Short mmCIF file of C-alpha atoms and ligand atoms in Angstrom, two decimals:
data_model
loop_
_atom_site.label_atom_id
_atom_site.label_comp_id
_atom_site.label_asym_id
_atom_site.label_seq_id
_atom_site.Cartn_x
_atom_site.Cartn_y
_atom_site.Cartn_z
CA MET A 1 22.21 -12.83 73.68
CA ASN A 2 21.44 -16.48 73.95
CA SER A 3 20.77 -17.39 70.24
CA ILE A 4 21.65 -15.98 67.18
CA THR A 5 20.06 -16.93 63.76
CA LEU A 6 22.16 -15.83 60.24
CA THR A 7 21.48 -16.52 56.37
CA ARG A 8 23.13 -19.64 55.58
CA PRO A 9 26.80 -18.96 55.22
CA ASP A 10 29.60 -19.64 53.02
CA ASP A 11 33.21 -20.55 53.61
CA TRP A 12 35.40 -19.08 51.00
CA HIS A 13 38.33 -20.62 51.77
CA LEU A 14 38.00 -24.60 52.62
CA HIS A 15 40.54 -27.80 51.97
CA LEU A 16 38.26 -31.08 51.37
CA ARG A 17 41.15 -33.26 50.31
CA ASP A 18 40.26 -36.48 48.29
CA GLY A 19 39.55 -39.97 48.20
CA GLU A 20 38.66 -41.86 51.54
CA VAL A 21 38.55 -38.50 53.58
CA LEU A 22 35.64 -37.01 51.58
CA PRO A 23 32.75 -39.03 53.33
CA ALA A 24 34.69 -37.85 57.01
CA VAL A 25 34.80 -34.12 55.99
CA VAL A 26 32.41 -32.94 53.66
CA PRO A 27 29.45 -33.67 55.83
CA ALA A 28 31.06 -31.37 58.51
CA SER A 29 31.12 -28.14 55.89
CA ALA A 30 28.10 -29.22 54.60
CA ARG A 31 26.08 -29.11 58.02
CA GLN A 32 27.51 -25.08 58.52
CA MET A 33 27.67 -23.86 55.18
CA GLY A 34 26.21 -23.27 51.83
CA ARG A 35 28.93 -23.15 49.69
CA ALA A 36 32.62 -23.52 50.04
CA ILE A 37 35.58 -21.97 47.78
CA ILE A 38 37.46 -25.23 47.29
CA MET A 39 41.51 -25.40 47.46
CA PRO A 40 42.66 -26.82 44.50
CA ASN A 41 46.18 -28.17 46.11
CA LEU A 42 45.56 -31.76 45.80
CA LYS A 43 48.14 -34.43 45.39
CA PRO A 44 48.45 -34.03 42.08
CA PRO A 45 47.14 -30.28 41.95
CA VAL A 46 43.70 -29.51 40.01
CA THR A 47 45.23 -27.69 37.34
CA THR A 48 42.56 -28.14 34.59
CA THR A 49 38.86 -27.33 34.03
CA GLU A 50 38.14 -31.49 33.58
CA GLN A 51 40.14 -32.20 37.11
CA ALA A 52 37.93 -29.84 38.77
CA LEU A 53 34.65 -30.67 37.08
CA ALA A 54 35.61 -34.52 38.09
CA TYR A 55 36.69 -33.42 42.23
CA ARG A 56 33.47 -31.55 42.08
CA GLU A 57 31.49 -34.82 41.62
CA ARG A 58 33.51 -36.82 43.89
CA ILE A 59 32.63 -33.74 46.46
CA LEU A 60 28.86 -34.30 45.83
CA ALA A 61 29.14 -38.06 46.44
CA ALA A 62 30.35 -37.53 49.94
CA VAL A 63 27.59 -34.81 50.81
CA PRO A 64 24.51 -36.13 52.94
CA ALA A 65 21.70 -36.90 51.27
CA GLY A 66 19.04 -33.98 51.79
CA ASN A 67 21.66 -31.59 51.91
CA ASP A 68 22.23 -29.06 49.19
CA PHE A 69 25.77 -27.82 49.78
CA GLU A 70 27.56 -26.84 46.94
CA PRO A 71 31.40 -26.84 46.36
CA LEU A 72 32.79 -23.76 44.26
CA MET A 73 35.36 -25.23 42.46
CA THR A 74 39.31 -23.58 41.83
CA LEU A 75 41.81 -24.32 39.81
CA TYR A 76 45.88 -24.35 40.60
CA LEU A 77 47.77 -21.50 38.88
CA THR A 78 51.22 -23.14 37.67
CA ASP A 79 53.93 -21.39 35.68
CA ARG A 80 52.28 -23.34 32.81
CA THR A 81 48.28 -22.02 33.10
CA SER A 82 47.31 -20.82 29.56
CA ALA A 83 44.78 -18.01 28.79
CA GLU A 84 43.02 -20.64 26.99
CA GLU A 85 42.39 -22.98 30.35
CA ILE A 86 41.15 -19.93 32.15
CA GLU A 87 38.58 -19.30 29.55
CA ARG A 88 37.40 -23.32 29.88
CA ALA A 89 37.57 -22.89 33.24
CA HIS A 90 35.19 -19.34 33.47
CA ALA A 91 32.88 -21.05 30.44
CA SER A 92 31.99 -23.98 32.71
CA GLY A 93 29.96 -21.57 34.94
CA LEU A 94 31.31 -24.27 37.76
CA VAL A 95 34.93 -23.00 38.34
CA GLN A 96 34.53 -19.69 40.62
CA ALA A 97 38.49 -18.73 41.10
CA VAL A 98 42.09 -19.75 40.75
CA LYS A 99 44.29 -20.16 43.16
CA LEU A 100 47.83 -18.87 43.60
CA TYR A 101 50.48 -20.93 45.80
CA PRO A 102 54.00 -19.71 45.57
CA ALA A 103 56.33 -22.79 44.88
CA GLY A 104 56.97 -24.09 48.39
CA ALA A 105 54.91 -21.72 50.50
CA THR A 106 52.46 -23.93 52.10
CA THR A 107 50.91 -27.74 52.23
CA ASN A 108 50.96 -28.90 48.64
CA SER A 109 52.76 -26.25 46.84
CA ASP A 110 55.42 -27.61 45.03
CA SER A 111 53.91 -27.55 41.58
CA GLY A 112 52.90 -23.80 42.62
CA VAL A 113 53.82 -20.66 40.96
CA THR A 114 57.84 -19.77 40.85
CA ASP A 115 57.77 -16.46 38.99
CA LEU A 116 54.17 -14.65 38.68
CA ALA A 117 56.09 -13.35 34.99
CA ASN A 118 55.41 -16.52 33.81
CA CYS A 119 51.37 -16.72 34.80
CA ASP A 120 50.78 -13.30 32.77
CA ALA A 121 48.61 -14.48 29.78
CA ALA A 122 46.58 -16.54 32.55
CA ILE A 123 46.28 -13.59 34.80
CA ALA A 124 45.01 -10.96 31.98
CA ALA A 125 42.58 -13.38 30.69
CA MET A 126 41.00 -13.51 34.53
CA ALA A 127 41.00 -9.89 34.85
CA ARG A 128 39.12 -10.02 31.55
CA LEU A 129 36.13 -12.37 32.47
CA GLY A 130 36.32 -11.32 36.39
CA MET A 131 37.49 -14.28 37.80
CA PRO A 132 39.01 -13.55 41.11
CA LEU A 133 42.71 -14.97 41.59
CA LEU A 134 43.10 -16.42 45.24
CA VAL A 135 46.21 -15.49 47.20
CA HIS A 136 48.39 -17.61 49.66
CA GLY A 137 50.29 -14.59 50.29
CA GLU A 138 53.71 -15.19 51.81
CA VAL A 139 56.95 -15.07 50.07
CA THR A 140 59.02 -18.52 50.25
CA ASP A 141 62.65 -17.22 50.44
CA ALA A 142 64.76 -18.80 53.07
CA GLU A 143 66.09 -15.46 54.43
CA ILE A 144 62.57 -14.24 55.38
CA ASP A 145 61.35 -14.88 58.98
CA ILE A 146 58.61 -16.89 58.78
CA PHE A 147 56.92 -14.55 60.87
CA ASP A 148 57.40 -11.57 58.45
CA ARG A 149 56.87 -13.52 55.13
CA GLU A 150 53.18 -11.83 54.83
CA ALA A 151 54.15 -8.36 55.21
CA VAL A 152 57.32 -9.05 52.90
CA PHE A 153 54.92 -10.61 50.33
CA ILE A 154 52.59 -7.20 49.98
CA GLU A 155 55.61 -5.27 48.99
CA ARG A 156 57.26 -7.98 46.85
CA VAL A 157 54.94 -9.79 44.90
CA MET A 158 50.83 -8.14 45.79
CA LYS A 159 51.57 -4.36 44.78
CA PRO A 160 53.39 -5.11 41.71
CA LEU A 161 50.71 -7.72 40.90
CA LEU A 162 47.79 -5.38 41.11
CA ASP A 163 50.03 -2.33 39.49
CA ARG A 164 50.65 -5.08 36.27
CA HIS A 165 46.62 -5.82 36.74
CA PRO A 166 44.76 -3.17 38.12
CA SER A 167 41.43 -4.69 37.25
CA LEU A 168 42.23 -8.08 38.55
CA LYS A 169 39.72 -9.40 41.74
CA VAL A 170 41.78 -10.24 44.18
CA VAL A 171 41.13 -12.56 47.51
CA PHE A 172 44.30 -12.27 49.93
CA GLU A 173 43.42 -15.35 51.70
CA HIS A 174 43.92 -16.01 55.14
CA ILE A 175 45.31 -13.25 55.96
CA THR A 176 47.32 -13.11 59.53
CA THR A 177 48.92 -9.68 60.14
CA ALA A 178 47.87 -5.77 60.83
CA ASP A 179 49.86 -5.11 57.51
CA ALA A 180 47.56 -7.18 55.59
CA ALA A 181 44.39 -5.96 57.10
CA ALA A 182 45.32 -2.53 56.63
CA PHE A 183 46.73 -2.89 52.79
CA VAL A 184 43.22 -4.52 51.88
CA ALA A 185 41.19 -2.05 53.56
CA ALA A 186 43.13 0.72 51.62
CA ALA A 187 42.82 -0.91 48.18
CA PRO A 188 40.37 -0.57 45.20
CA ALA A 189 36.65 -2.83 46.13
CA SER A 190 38.46 -5.47 43.33
CA VAL A 191 40.65 -6.33 46.55
CA ALA A 192 39.43 -8.28 49.82
CA ALA A 193 40.72 -10.52 52.59
CA THR A 194 39.29 -13.86 54.01
CA ILE A 195 40.14 -14.35 58.08
CA THR A 196 40.11 -17.48 59.55
CA ALA A 197 38.54 -18.47 63.23
CA HIS A 198 41.82 -19.35 64.43
CA HIS A 199 43.67 -16.37 63.42
CA LEU A 200 40.67 -13.93 65.12
CA LEU A 201 40.78 -16.29 68.43
CA PHE A 202 44.66 -17.35 69.02
CA ASN A 203 47.89 -15.50 68.97
CA ARG A 204 51.12 -17.49 68.82
CA ASN A 205 51.18 -17.80 72.28
CA ARG A 206 48.42 -20.68 71.88
CA MET A 207 50.68 -22.29 69.97
CA LEU A 208 54.04 -22.02 71.86
CA VAL A 209 53.63 -21.36 75.63
CA GLY A 210 53.44 -24.35 78.10
CA GLY A 211 54.22 -26.97 75.58
CA ILE A 212 54.21 -26.90 71.63
CA ARG A 213 51.06 -27.40 70.27
CA PRO A 214 51.05 -28.95 66.86
CA HIS A 215 47.29 -28.55 66.04
CA TYR A 216 48.21 -24.83 66.06
CA TYR A 217 50.53 -24.92 63.62
CA CYS A 218 49.08 -23.62 60.16
CA LEU A 219 50.18 -21.20 57.59
CA PRO A 220 50.42 -18.22 57.79
CA ILE A 221 51.57 -19.07 61.49
CA LEU A 222 50.00 -17.58 64.15
CA LYS A 223 51.28 -13.68 64.78
CA ARG A 224 51.60 -12.17 68.01
CA GLU A 225 48.64 -10.35 69.86
CA ARG A 226 48.78 -6.97 67.83
CA HIS A 227 48.25 -8.66 64.81
CA ARG A 228 44.90 -10.81 65.72
CA GLN A 229 43.93 -7.37 67.11
CA ALA A 230 43.76 -5.85 63.83
CA LEU A 231 42.02 -8.86 62.48
CA LEU A 232 39.38 -8.84 64.87
CA GLU A 233 38.97 -5.15 64.22
CA ALA A 234 39.45 -5.89 60.76
CA ALA A 235 36.54 -8.64 60.55
CA THR A 236 34.02 -6.60 62.69
CA SER A 237 34.46 -3.37 60.88
CA GLY A 238 31.68 -4.30 58.89
CA SER A 239 33.48 -3.62 55.52
CA GLY A 240 32.56 -5.83 52.70
CA LYS A 241 36.14 -6.29 52.00
CA PHE A 242 36.44 -8.86 54.77
CA PHE A 243 34.63 -12.53 55.05
CA LEU A 244 34.75 -15.71 56.13
CA GLY A 245 37.16 -18.59 54.90
CA THR A 246 37.93 -21.20 57.61
CA ASP A 247 41.16 -22.46 56.16
CA SER A 248 39.77 -25.72 57.38
CA ALA A 249 42.65 -27.60 56.71
CA PRO A 250 42.82 -31.53 57.42
CA HIS A 251 45.66 -33.53 58.29
CA ALA A 252 45.94 -37.04 60.03
CA GLN A 253 46.44 -36.90 63.73
CA GLY A 254 49.59 -38.79 63.28
CA ASP A 255 50.82 -36.32 60.26
CA LYS A 256 50.18 -33.29 62.46
CA GLU A 257 51.48 -34.88 66.01
CA SER A 258 54.99 -35.56 64.74
CA ALA A 259 58.92 -34.67 64.52
CA CYS A 260 58.10 -32.54 61.66
CA GLY A 261 54.00 -31.80 61.71
CA CYS A 262 52.17 -30.86 58.98
CA ALA A 263 50.54 -27.06 58.52
CA GLY A 264 46.89 -27.08 58.81
CA ALA A 265 43.80 -26.51 61.37
CA TYR A 266 40.87 -28.90 61.05
CA THR A 267 37.95 -26.10 62.23
CA ALA A 268 35.27 -27.22 60.22
CA PRO A 269 33.31 -29.20 62.89
CA ALA A 270 32.84 -26.00 64.90
CA ALA A 271 33.78 -23.78 62.03
CA LEU A 272 30.58 -21.32 63.18
CA GLU A 273 31.22 -21.63 66.74
CA PHE A 274 34.55 -20.59 66.81
CA TYR A 275 33.56 -17.38 64.74
CA ALA A 276 30.83 -16.41 66.97
CA THR A 277 32.67 -16.68 70.18
CA ALA A 278 35.32 -14.54 68.50
CA PHE A 279 32.90 -11.67 67.09
CA GLU A 280 31.61 -12.04 70.50
CA GLN A 281 34.59 -11.32 72.44
CA ALA A 282 34.76 -8.55 70.30
CA GLY A 283 31.19 -7.60 71.49
CA ALA A 284 30.39 -7.03 67.76
CA LEU A 285 28.05 -10.31 67.34
CA GLU A 286 25.40 -8.29 65.23
CA ARG A 287 28.44 -7.98 62.66
CA LEU A 288 29.07 -12.20 62.32
CA GLU A 289 26.26 -12.23 59.63
CA GLY A 290 27.74 -9.76 56.92
CA PHE A 291 31.00 -11.22 57.64
CA ALA A 292 29.87 -14.88 57.49
CA SER A 293 26.76 -14.48 54.66
CA HIS A 294 26.69 -11.28 53.16
CA HIS A 295 30.34 -10.04 52.35
CA GLY A 296 31.40 -12.96 50.49
CA PRO A 297 28.58 -13.58 47.63
CA ALA A 298 28.70 -9.86 47.20
CA PHE A 299 32.24 -9.86 46.32
CA TYR A 300 31.78 -12.80 43.94
CA GLY A 301 29.16 -11.82 42.42
CA LEU A 302 26.47 -14.88 43.54
CA PRO A 303 23.29 -14.58 45.70
CA ARG A 304 23.09 -14.85 49.29
CA ASN A 305 21.91 -18.06 50.51
CA THR A 306 18.17 -18.30 51.10
CA GLY A 307 18.44 -20.57 54.37
CA THR A 308 19.02 -19.72 57.80
CA VAL A 309 21.33 -21.02 60.55
CA THR A 310 20.75 -20.55 64.40
CA LEU A 311 23.31 -20.64 66.72
CA VAL A 312 22.53 -21.11 70.84
CA ARG A 313 24.26 -20.50 73.88
CA ASP A 314 24.36 -24.38 74.78
CA PRO A 315 28.06 -25.43 76.13
CA TRP A 316 29.40 -28.23 74.61
CA THR A 317 32.78 -30.01 73.84
CA LEU A 318 34.80 -30.82 71.03
CA PRO A 319 35.40 -34.39 70.68
CA GLU A 320 38.96 -35.45 71.30
CA THR A 321 39.64 -36.95 68.00
CA LEU A 322 37.13 -37.65 65.27
CA PRO A 323 37.00 -40.29 62.27
CA TYR A 324 39.40 -39.69 59.02
CA THR A 325 40.67 -42.44 57.46
CA VAL A 326 41.00 -46.31 57.88
CA ASN A 327 43.69 -46.35 60.11
CA GLN A 328 44.00 -42.68 61.36
CA ALA A 329 41.70 -40.23 63.35
CA ILE A 330 41.46 -36.73 63.08
CA VAL A 331 42.10 -33.95 65.92
CA PRO A 332 40.01 -31.22 65.24
CA LEU A 333 40.96 -27.72 66.94
CA GLN A 334 40.24 -27.38 70.29
CA ALA A 335 39.59 -31.14 70.78
CA GLY A 336 38.12 -31.62 74.10
CA GLU A 337 37.76 -28.11 74.91
CA THR A 338 34.10 -26.43 75.78
CA LEU A 339 32.35 -24.01 73.52
CA ASP A 340 30.02 -21.52 74.42
CA TRP A 341 28.03 -21.48 71.10
CA LYS A 342 26.41 -24.53 69.45
CA LEU A 343 25.00 -24.83 65.92
CA LYS A 344 21.65 -25.91 65.93
CA GLU A 345 20.57 -28.83 64.12
N1 LIG B 1 46.73 -23.36 55.76
C1 LIG B 1 47.12 -24.61 56.36
O1 LIG B 1 48.41 -24.43 57.20
N2 LIG B 1 47.52 -25.52 55.37
C2 LIG B 1 46.56 -25.56 54.03
C3 LIG B 1 47.85 -24.60 53.05
C4 LIG B 1 47.52 -23.75 53.06
O2 LIG B 1 45.94 -23.14 52.87
O3 LIG B 1 48.42 -22.72 52.98
C5 LIG B 1 46.71 -27.13 53.64
O4 LIG B 1 46.64 -27.61 52.73
O5 LIG B 1 46.68 -28.02 54.89
ZN1 LIG B 2 47.51 -20.73 52.20
ZN1 LIG B 3 43.91 -22.91 52.79
#
């Protein structure tokens, strides 16, 4: 196969940041995706409907003319999020979901939830309104090994949460383990997962063998090969529970190439190319459209996009850097490497 045309996909997990970098990163996603679920982990976090709607306007101002990319907004859940705030968010029609960051789990999660018991009223309102809870599923306890934090989260947090709120819609974001893939596959239809392209393509060797490669450092951290295989199997299974979420997470070059580098891989500029590479390696290119364009809207109760995108086999090399802030560039994942697939303009 040398060309593949898909219903225009959506990105169900995307970081765009704010301010001066919006014009640098928004067009990369708008070129590829019809819509994207926008993560709320700004500084300060997007905790109110009012903030989410203002942020949406700033994103829209950075969308190139003639492009109808639609940002789907989220609220950042805190210990103090009220049921009223959830109702306001839902009533706006522009906030689609609420994001749970366990406090301290990842980039800008300091204001995250310290104990889910504090969020009972907000979560009950979400369950009632059919608003999905998007979960960064890692425990933060210092004694739990970083490679085990997702698996432990399932037992300690995810299962009790679903026992307490069985009708809550949950997206287990950026799953990275065989444990999470199996858990989601066995859960009711109200539980789904996003999978990044980098977790489908790479195991932890890519980050650590032959030198430490900070651009492959993201959270949840890349795992061993057995887990990558399980994720590929889930993504290419045809199950509607698994869908595309890049977790493209831009950080300036100097914040990644550092003695204490930030977590996050910038994948938006070649997101569909990365996914096509992974699906082709699994011999499942024909399953890419369901994963990228059909399963997400079905779970969120939204219509599919109407347009199409076409990927062609036309090798190209990712730039070493792209413009980001006034002083700093950004390094896309696989910078300087050649990809087989290319999104046709
Ligand atoms: N994935 C990451 O490594 N980083 C994300 C946060 C997140 O999605 O956990 C970021 O905002 O930089
Ligand atoms: Zn996360
Ligand atoms: Zn993320």
